[in-house]
Amino acid sequence: MSQRYRAVKGTRDLFPPESERFANAEAAARRVFGSYGYGEVRTPCLESTELFERSVGETTDIVHKEMYTFKDRKGRSLTLRPENTAGVVRAVIENGLTAGPLPLRLWYAGPQFRYERPQAGRYREFRQIGAELFGAASPAGEVEILTMLFDFLGALGFKSLSVAVNSVGTAASREASGKALRAYLESRSSSFGEDDRRKLSENPLRLFDSRDPAVRGALEGSPRTLDFLDDDSRQHHEEVRRLLTRASIPFRDEPSLVRGLDYYTRTVFEVVSADLGAQDAILGGGRYDNLVESLGGPPLPAIGFAIGEDRLVQAAPRPSPAASLLLILPQGPEDLEEALGLARELRVAFPGAVEVDLLARGFKKGMARGNTLFEEASARGLDREKIFAVLLGARERGAETVSVKRLASGEQEMVPRGEVVRWFEGRA
Ligand code: HAM
């Protein structure tokens, strides 16, 4: 027996209609982000390991235990990107785009890789759609990014989402709040697991990401990043909140939000959907005013977000596609040429799919296949009245007609060959 191959754990294959939902989300991103002046950037999936250590942070879960890291044949340590911001920043610096014109607006969609425990909505290869805005230090940057995000979510049919917002301040204020948190938790950490103890000593703010009830309990009443903000960061935060209210962006304060990556400064945000069982975040983002400089570029403030596309598609409302489905059934091989020609005419005239039974199995078998397609198409919400079979056989050829059958009712009528396209107008 030959070996049966399986997709690697935590990865999956996508077929229609699911693959189409991903494509639709990406098309909406292109349209909405494009209307804000964002252009698409594509960066490699492979980057040097050090890039992520220096940006996402060595003590974060992502770098500590979730990266796919390996040595290439020359012994260089490479990593399959666990997120896209670091790669975009690297590319912006490397290609001299920090010199302007500013602000620089970029968006992306692509696969990311994290060695996490797979479960619903969590994969080892998953896709993100994201955007990064460089060169806007003021709260206007937050407003543009969040307005664009909500326009995008609105375009996909989401209605009642709100964004959780917090500020983690500057590197100095993060350091101060981390110290205070460590002092607060030290006496309460006896029941923490080994990994959370490591975080307590190396990077206490990361404990806010923990799902362990013991840690969550201990964090109740603990100091928060907001208690340690410097005056400028506090003012920035108040201005962000004021402008979001004016822009009618639905947000709420979430003082325990710190996000699982170390590059953030000041504003951080996240959207969680109740539609996802585990209450996982659909998207997250924030400001990272020091990252460009710390990766070797000039000082350049930046802000962005990334949406988990798999979770987005899972939680998104399903609009019913308006397109039609026409199935052309040649009775025998001699009707195939005519069927192919007619299909081409109809495809030019109509949206939706026109499929030819290339096996020319005859009407009976062809209709059996048609009924299966009909069931599938109605299951994905296609309008049942817009599903037709077009029959081409000896009788039709002789009379220079085609027979059109509505799959919903089974009704059939003869239509002159020269009028088929017109007949479908308003029907398909
Ligand atoms: P992140 O919060 O690590 O942020 O990831 C963003 C989103 O990616 C998450 O909210 C989630 O929806 C999705 N995601 C993460 N891990 C998985 C997984 N294993 N399976 C499925 N979806 C997942 C970032 O990546 C930052 N680069 C966001 C950013 C951009 N900040 C500024 N600019």
mmCIF file of C-alpha atoms in Angstrom, residues 108-373:
data_model
loop_
_atom_site.group_PDB
_atom_site.id
_atom_site.type_symbol
_atom_site.label_atom_id
_atom_site.label_comp_id
_atom_site.label_asym_id
_atom_site.label_seq_id
_atom_site.Cartn_x
_atom_site.Cartn_y
_atom_site.Cartn_z
ATOM 1 C CA TYR A 108 -0.988 43.216 3.435
ATOM 2 C CA ALA A 109 -2.655 39.811 3.447
ATOM 3 C CA GLY A 110 -0.770 36.571 3.857
ATOM 4 C CA PRO A 111 0.087 33.454 5.830
ATOM 5 C CA GLN A 112 1.726 33.534 9.265
ATOM 6 C CA PHE A 113 3.075 30.619 11.278
ATOM 7 C CA ARG A 114 2.904 29.932 15.007
ATOM 8 C CA TYR A 115 3.462 26.665 16.805
ATOM 9 C CA GLU A 116 0.334 26.850 18.968
ATOM 10 C CA ARG A 117 -2.037 24.156 20.188
ATOM 11 C CA PRO A 118 -4.517 23.871 17.305
ATOM 12 C CA GLN A 119 -8.192 24.362 18.149
ATOM 13 C CA ALA A 120 -11.193 26.104 16.584
ATOM 14 C CA GLY A 121 -9.973 29.410 15.165
ATOM 15 C CA ARG A 122 -6.349 28.665 16.057
ATOM 16 C CA TYR A 123 -4.002 27.197 13.502
ATOM 17 C CA ARG A 124 -0.270 26.770 13.016
ATOM 18 C CA GLU A 125 -0.525 28.304 9.566
ATOM 19 C CA PHE A 126 -3.119 31.072 9.530
ATOM 20 C CA ARG A 127 -3.714 34.220 7.521
ATOM 21 C CA GLN A 128 -3.672 37.835 8.571
ATOM 22 C CA ILE A 129 -4.942 40.955 6.841
ATOM 23 C CA GLY A 130 -3.230 44.018 8.242
ATOM 24 C CA ALA A 131 -2.236 47.620 7.716
ATOM 25 C CA GLU A 132 0.629 49.800 8.933
ATOM 26 C CA LEU A 133 0.780 53.599 8.963
ATOM 27 C CA PHE A 134 4.217 55.238 9.280
ATOM 28 C CA GLY A 135 4.958 58.855 10.145
ATOM 29 C CA ALA A 136 1.827 59.896 12.051
ATOM 30 C CA ALA A 137 2.687 60.587 15.701
ATOM 31 C CA SER A 138 -0.538 62.309 16.690
ATOM 32 C CA PRO A 139 -3.847 60.692 17.707
ATOM 33 C CA ALA A 140 -5.045 61.375 14.156
ATOM 34 C CA GLY A 141 -3.096 58.181 13.308
ATOM 35 C CA GLU A 142 -5.252 56.150 15.706
ATOM 36 C CA VAL A 143 -8.406 57.703 14.280
ATOM 37 C CA GLU A 144 -7.481 56.942 10.670
ATOM 38 C CA ILE A 145 -6.487 53.350 11.446
ATOM 39 C CA LEU A 146 -9.559 52.575 13.547
ATOM 40 C CA THR A 147 -11.987 54.319 11.188
ATOM 41 C CA MET A 148 -10.558 52.319 8.297
ATOM 42 C CA LEU A 149 -10.818 49.126 10.328
ATOM 43 C CA PHE A 150 -14.481 49.728 11.141
ATOM 44 C CA ASP A 151 -15.274 50.619 7.528
ATOM 45 C CA PHE A 152 -13.725 47.289 6.545
ATOM 46 C CA LEU A 153 -15.638 45.320 9.184
ATOM 47 C CA GLY A 154 -18.824 47.139 8.138
ATOM 48 C CA ALA A 155 -18.211 46.211 4.498
ATOM 49 C CA LEU A 156 -18.147 42.555 5.584
ATOM 50 C CA GLY A 157 -21.494 42.961 7.356
ATOM 51 C CA PHE A 158 -20.322 43.144 11.000
ATOM 52 C CA LYS A 159 -22.578 45.430 13.007
ATOM 53 C CA SER A 160 -22.146 45.211 16.754
ATOM 54 C CA LEU A 161 -18.400 44.935 17.330
ATOM 55 C CA SER A 162 -16.568 47.264 19.673
ATOM 56 C CA VAL A 163 -12.858 47.795 20.134
ATOM 57 C CA ALA A 164 -11.128 47.502 23.516
ATOM 58 C CA VAL A 165 -8.571 50.282 23.960
ATOM 59 C CA ASN A 166 -5.745 50.889 26.418
ATOM 60 C CA SER A 167 -2.401 52.675 26.655
ATOM 61 C CA VAL A 168 0.860 51.001 27.685
ATOM 62 C CA GLY A 169 2.804 54.288 27.631
ATOM 63 C CA THR A 170 6.472 54.639 26.758
ATOM 64 C CA ALA A 171 9.259 52.121 27.282
ATOM 65 C CA ALA A 172 10.045 53.839 30.606
ATOM 66 C CA SER A 173 6.476 53.747 31.865
ATOM 67 C CA ARG A 174 6.125 50.108 30.799
ATOM 68 C CA GLU A 175 9.247 49.339 32.776
ATOM 69 C CA ALA A 176 7.806 51.104 35.825
ATOM 70 C CA SER A 177 4.439 49.363 35.588
ATOM 71 C CA GLY A 178 6.200 46.012 35.057
ATOM 72 C CA LYS A 179 8.210 46.507 38.251
ATOM 73 C CA ALA A 180 5.132 47.476 40.242
ATOM 74 C CA LEU A 181 3.282 44.467 38.885
ATOM 75 C CA ARG A 182 6.131 42.135 39.855
ATOM 76 C CA ALA A 183 6.165 43.529 43.382
ATOM 77 C CA TYR A 184 2.396 43.136 43.625
ATOM 78 C CA LEU A 185 2.347 39.558 42.316
ATOM 79 C CA GLU A 186 5.433 38.146 44.034
ATOM 80 C CA SER A 187 3.558 37.132 47.177
ATOM 81 C CA ARG A 188 0.576 35.901 45.137
ATOM 82 C CA SER A 189 2.441 33.704 42.649
ATOM 83 C CA SER A 190 2.842 30.447 44.603
ATOM 84 C CA SER A 191 0.229 28.670 42.450
ATOM 85 C CA PHE A 192 1.609 29.961 39.113
ATOM 86 C CA GLY A 193 2.910 27.457 36.589
ATOM 87 C CA GLU A 194 6.546 27.397 35.548
ATOM 88 C CA ASP A 195 6.020 29.495 32.423
ATOM 89 C CA ASP A 196 4.124 32.213 34.273
ATOM 90 C CA ARG A 197 6.863 32.338 36.912
ATOM 91 C CA ARG A 198 9.351 32.911 34.128
ATOM 92 C CA LYS A 199 7.209 35.783 32.862
ATOM 93 C CA LEU A 200 6.970 37.220 36.357
ATOM 94 C CA SER A 201 10.725 37.524 36.548
ATOM 95 C CA GLU A 202 11.465 38.388 32.893
ATOM 96 C CA ASN A 203 8.516 40.426 31.628
ATOM 97 C CA PRO A 204 5.636 40.731 34.135
ATOM 98 C CA LEU A 205 3.280 42.607 31.770
ATOM 99 C CA ARG A 206 3.091 39.428 29.696
ATOM 100 C CA LEU A 207 1.104 37.842 32.555
ATOM 101 C CA PHE A 208 -1.918 39.838 31.369
ATOM 102 C CA ASP A 209 -1.950 37.486 28.340
ATOM 103 C CA SER A 210 -2.247 34.402 30.567
ATOM 104 C CA ARG A 211 -5.394 32.284 30.468
ATOM 105 C CA ASP A 212 -4.605 30.484 33.724
ATOM 106 C CA PRO A 213 -7.375 31.243 36.291
ATOM 107 C CA ALA A 214 -4.735 31.385 39.081
ATOM 108 C CA VAL A 215 -2.923 34.185 37.247
ATOM 109 C CA ARG A 216 -6.120 35.980 36.304
ATOM 110 C CA GLY A 217 -7.283 35.848 39.926
ATOM 111 C CA ALA A 218 -3.966 37.200 41.187
ATOM 112 C CA LEU A 219 -4.150 40.063 38.683
ATOM 113 C CA GLU A 220 -7.464 41.324 40.060
ATOM 114 C CA GLY A 221 -6.782 44.642 41.740
ATOM 115 C CA SER A 222 -3.185 44.728 40.479
ATOM 116 C CA PRO A 223 -1.521 47.938 39.196
ATOM 117 C CA ARG A 224 -2.350 48.753 35.562
ATOM 118 C CA THR A 225 -0.299 50.400 32.849
ATOM 119 C CA LEU A 226 -2.569 53.480 32.972
ATOM 120 C CA ASP A 227 -1.386 54.200 36.551
ATOM 121 C CA PHE A 228 2.168 54.738 35.245
ATOM 122 C CA LEU A 229 1.680 56.839 32.135
ATOM 123 C CA ASP A 230 3.908 59.891 31.676
ATOM 124 C CA ASP A 231 2.088 63.195 31.056
ATOM 125 C CA ASP A 232 2.480 63.142 27.258
ATOM 126 C CA SER A 233 1.204 59.583 26.945
ATOM 127 C CA ARG A 234 -1.746 60.371 29.219
ATOM 128 C CA GLN A 235 -2.640 63.397 27.116
ATOM 129 C CA HIS A 236 -2.270 61.357 23.941
ATOM 130 C CA HIS A 237 -4.558 58.684 25.370
ATOM 131 C CA GLU A 238 -7.237 61.213 26.387
ATOM 132 C CA GLU A 239 -7.104 62.782 22.930
ATOM 133 C CA VAL A 240 -7.431 59.375 21.239
ATOM 134 C CA ARG A 241 -10.530 58.630 23.348
ATOM 135 C CA ARG A 242 -12.032 62.054 22.615
ATOM 136 C CA LEU A 243 -11.478 61.732 18.853
ATOM 137 C CA LEU A 244 -12.815 58.164 18.717
ATOM 138 C CA THR A 245 -15.986 59.332 20.460
ATOM 139 C CA ARG A 246 -16.345 62.161 17.935
ATOM 140 C CA ALA A 247 -15.769 59.738 15.056
ATOM 141 C CA SER A 248 -18.460 57.412 16.498
ATOM 142 C CA ILE A 249 -16.028 54.501 16.733
ATOM 143 C CA PRO A 250 -17.511 52.043 19.246
ATOM 144 C CA PHE A 251 -14.760 51.590 21.858
ATOM 145 C CA ARG A 252 -14.473 50.711 25.521
ATOM 146 C CA ASP A 253 -11.615 51.121 27.998
ATOM 147 C CA GLU A 254 -9.825 47.879 28.833
ATOM 148 C CA PRO A 255 -7.135 48.684 31.437
ATOM 149 C CA SER A 256 -5.766 45.116 31.511
ATOM 150 C CA LEU A 257 -5.107 45.037 27.743
ATOM 151 C CA VAL A 258 -1.363 44.941 27.016
ATOM 152 C CA ARG A 259 -1.175 42.643 23.919
ATOM 153 C CA GLY A 260 1.304 39.807 23.553
ATOM 154 C CA LEU A 261 4.074 41.643 21.692
ATOM 155 C CA ASP A 262 6.753 43.890 23.156
ATOM 156 C CA TYR A 263 6.993 46.593 20.485
ATOM 157 C CA TYR A 264 3.895 48.550 21.484
ATOM 158 C CA THR A 265 4.010 52.060 22.888
ATOM 159 C CA ARG A 266 0.993 54.079 24.009
ATOM 160 C CA THR A 267 -2.214 52.933 22.267
ATOM 161 C CA VAL A 268 -3.095 49.228 22.050
ATOM 162 C CA PHE A 269 -6.421 47.814 20.890
ATOM 163 C CA GLU A 270 -8.193 44.537 20.239
ATOM 164 C CA VAL A 271 -11.567 43.337 18.926
ATOM 165 C CA VAL A 272 -13.050 40.193 20.420
ATOM 166 C CA SER A 273 -16.147 38.560 18.964
ATOM 167 C CA ALA A 274 -18.652 36.587 21.011
ATOM 168 C CA ASP A 275 -19.273 34.547 17.843
ATOM 169 C CA LEU A 276 -15.957 32.789 18.362
ATOM 170 C CA GLY A 277 -16.340 30.058 20.971
ATOM 171 C CA ALA A 278 -13.097 30.612 22.848
ATOM 172 C CA GLN A 279 -13.570 34.400 22.966
ATOM 173 C CA ASP A 280 -10.420 34.772 20.926
ATOM 174 C CA ALA A 281 -9.522 38.106 19.404
ATOM 175 C CA ILE A 282 -10.450 38.692 15.771
ATOM 176 C CA LEU A 283 -7.811 41.370 15.511
ATOM 177 C CA GLY A 284 -5.304 43.387 17.449
ATOM 178 C CA GLY A 285 -3.008 46.307 16.931
ATOM 179 C CA GLY A 286 -1.430 49.384 18.346
ATOM 180 C CA ARG A 287 1.179 52.084 18.123
ATOM 181 C CA TYR A 288 4.868 51.172 17.929
ATOM 182 C CA ASP A 289 6.698 54.481 17.901
ATOM 183 C CA ASN A 290 10.160 53.040 18.706
ATOM 184 C CA LEU A 291 10.286 49.963 16.512
ATOM 185 C CA VAL A 292 11.627 51.512 13.308
ATOM 186 C CA GLU A 293 14.505 53.093 15.195
ATOM 187 C CA SER A 294 15.265 49.996 17.244
ATOM 188 C CA LEU A 295 15.533 47.954 14.027
ATOM 189 C CA GLY A 296 18.122 50.332 12.626
ATOM 190 C CA GLY A 297 15.996 53.009 10.924
ATOM 191 C CA PRO A 298 15.493 56.664 11.825
ATOM 192 C CA PRO A 299 13.012 57.633 14.554
ATOM 193 C CA LEU A 300 9.622 57.137 12.879
ATOM 194 C CA PRO A 301 6.326 56.729 14.727
ATOM 195 C CA ALA A 302 3.967 54.038 13.457
ATOM 196 C CA ILE A 303 0.678 52.326 14.176
ATOM 197 C CA GLY A 304 -1.132 49.350 12.677
ATOM 198 C CA PHE A 305 -3.271 46.278 13.164
ATOM 199 C CA ALA A 306 -3.618 42.702 11.986
ATOM 200 C CA ILE A 307 -6.848 40.786 11.597
ATOM 201 C CA GLY A 308 -6.888 36.993 11.974
ATOM 202 C CA GLU A 309 -8.464 36.162 8.631
ATOM 203 C CA ASP A 310 -9.479 32.623 9.639
ATOM 204 C CA ARG A 311 -11.364 33.976 12.643
ATOM 205 C CA LEU A 312 -12.803 36.854 10.640
ATOM 206 C CA VAL A 313 -14.222 34.509 8.025
ATOM 207 C CA GLN A 314 -15.615 32.203 10.716
ATOM 208 C CA ALA A 315 -17.373 35.031 12.556
ATOM 209 C CA ALA A 316 -18.475 37.104 9.550
ATOM 210 C CA PRO A 317 -22.160 37.276 8.680
ATOM 211 C CA ARG A 318 -22.910 35.298 5.512
ATOM 212 C CA PRO A 319 -24.403 37.491 2.808
ATOM 213 C CA SER A 320 -26.313 35.511 0.191
ATOM 214 C CA PRO A 321 -24.453 35.730 -3.098
ATOM 215 C CA ALA A 322 -26.688 37.139 -5.807
ATOM 216 C CA ALA A 323 -24.926 35.341 -8.670
ATOM 217 C CA SER A 324 -26.581 32.597 -10.666
ATOM 218 C CA LEU A 325 -25.517 29.107 -11.628
ATOM 219 C CA LEU A 326 -26.148 27.766 -15.135
ATOM 220 C CA LEU A 327 -25.389 24.165 -15.919
ATOM 221 C CA ILE A 328 -25.146 23.325 -19.617
ATOM 222 C CA LEU A 329 -25.911 19.698 -20.416
ATOM 223 C CA PRO A 330 -24.930 18.345 -23.841
ATOM 224 C CA GLN A 331 -26.832 15.161 -24.559
ATOM 225 C CA GLY A 332 -23.902 13.464 -26.274
ATOM 226 C CA PRO A 333 -20.338 14.227 -27.416
ATOM 227 C CA GLU A 334 -21.707 15.682 -30.671
ATOM 228 C CA ASP A 335 -23.420 18.455 -28.658
ATOM 229 C CA LEU A 336 -20.290 19.427 -26.770
ATOM 230 C CA GLU A 337 -18.970 21.980 -29.242
ATOM 231 C CA GLU A 338 -22.273 23.837 -29.255
ATOM 232 C CA ALA A 339 -22.381 23.646 -25.443
ATOM 233 C CA LEU A 340 -18.917 25.194 -25.109
ATOM 234 C CA GLY A 341 -19.837 28.027 -27.485
ATOM 235 C CA LEU A 342 -23.082 28.792 -25.669
ATOM 236 C CA ALA A 343 -21.316 28.731 -22.293
ATOM 237 C CA ARG A 344 -18.892 31.335 -23.512
ATOM 238 C CA GLU A 345 -21.673 33.660 -24.679
ATOM 239 C CA LEU A 346 -23.486 33.319 -21.381
ATOM 240 C CA ARG A 347 -20.359 33.929 -19.289
ATOM 241 C CA VAL A 348 -19.770 37.214 -21.045
ATOM 242 C CA ALA A 349 -23.360 38.274 -20.402
ATOM 243 C CA PHE A 350 -23.855 37.180 -16.764
ATOM 244 C CA PRO A 351 -22.202 37.154 -13.365
ATOM 245 C CA GLY A 352 -22.045 33.804 -11.632
ATOM 246 C CA ALA A 353 -20.879 30.448 -12.892
ATOM 247 C CA VAL A 354 -21.640 28.691 -16.159
ATOM 248 C CA GLU A 355 -20.568 25.033 -16.060
ATOM 249 C CA VAL A 356 -20.560 22.604 -18.967
ATOM 250 C CA ASP A 357 -20.944 18.864 -18.387
ATOM 251 C CA LEU A 358 -17.698 18.025 -20.152
ATOM 252 C CA LEU A 359 -18.373 14.307 -19.856
ATOM 253 C CA ALA A 360 -21.578 14.729 -21.968
ATOM 254 C CA ARG A 361 -23.261 11.996 -19.930
ATOM 255 C CA GLY A 362 -26.737 12.635 -21.310
ATOM 256 C CA PHE A 363 -29.588 14.504 -19.689
ATOM 257 C CA LYS A 364 -30.439 11.983 -16.994
ATOM 258 C CA LYS A 365 -26.972 11.637 -15.510
ATOM 259 C CA GLY A 366 -26.265 15.288 -16.179
ATOM 260 C CA MET A 367 -29.349 16.295 -14.214
ATOM 261 C CA ALA A 368 -28.303 14.071 -11.317
ATOM 262 C CA ARG A 369 -25.092 16.054 -11.134
ATOM 263 C CA GLY A 370 -27.182 19.222 -11.580
ATOM 264 C CA ASN A 371 -29.290 18.330 -8.550
ATOM 265 C CA THR A 372 -26.183 17.795 -6.424
ATOM 266 C CA LEU A 373 -24.836 21.174 -7.508
#
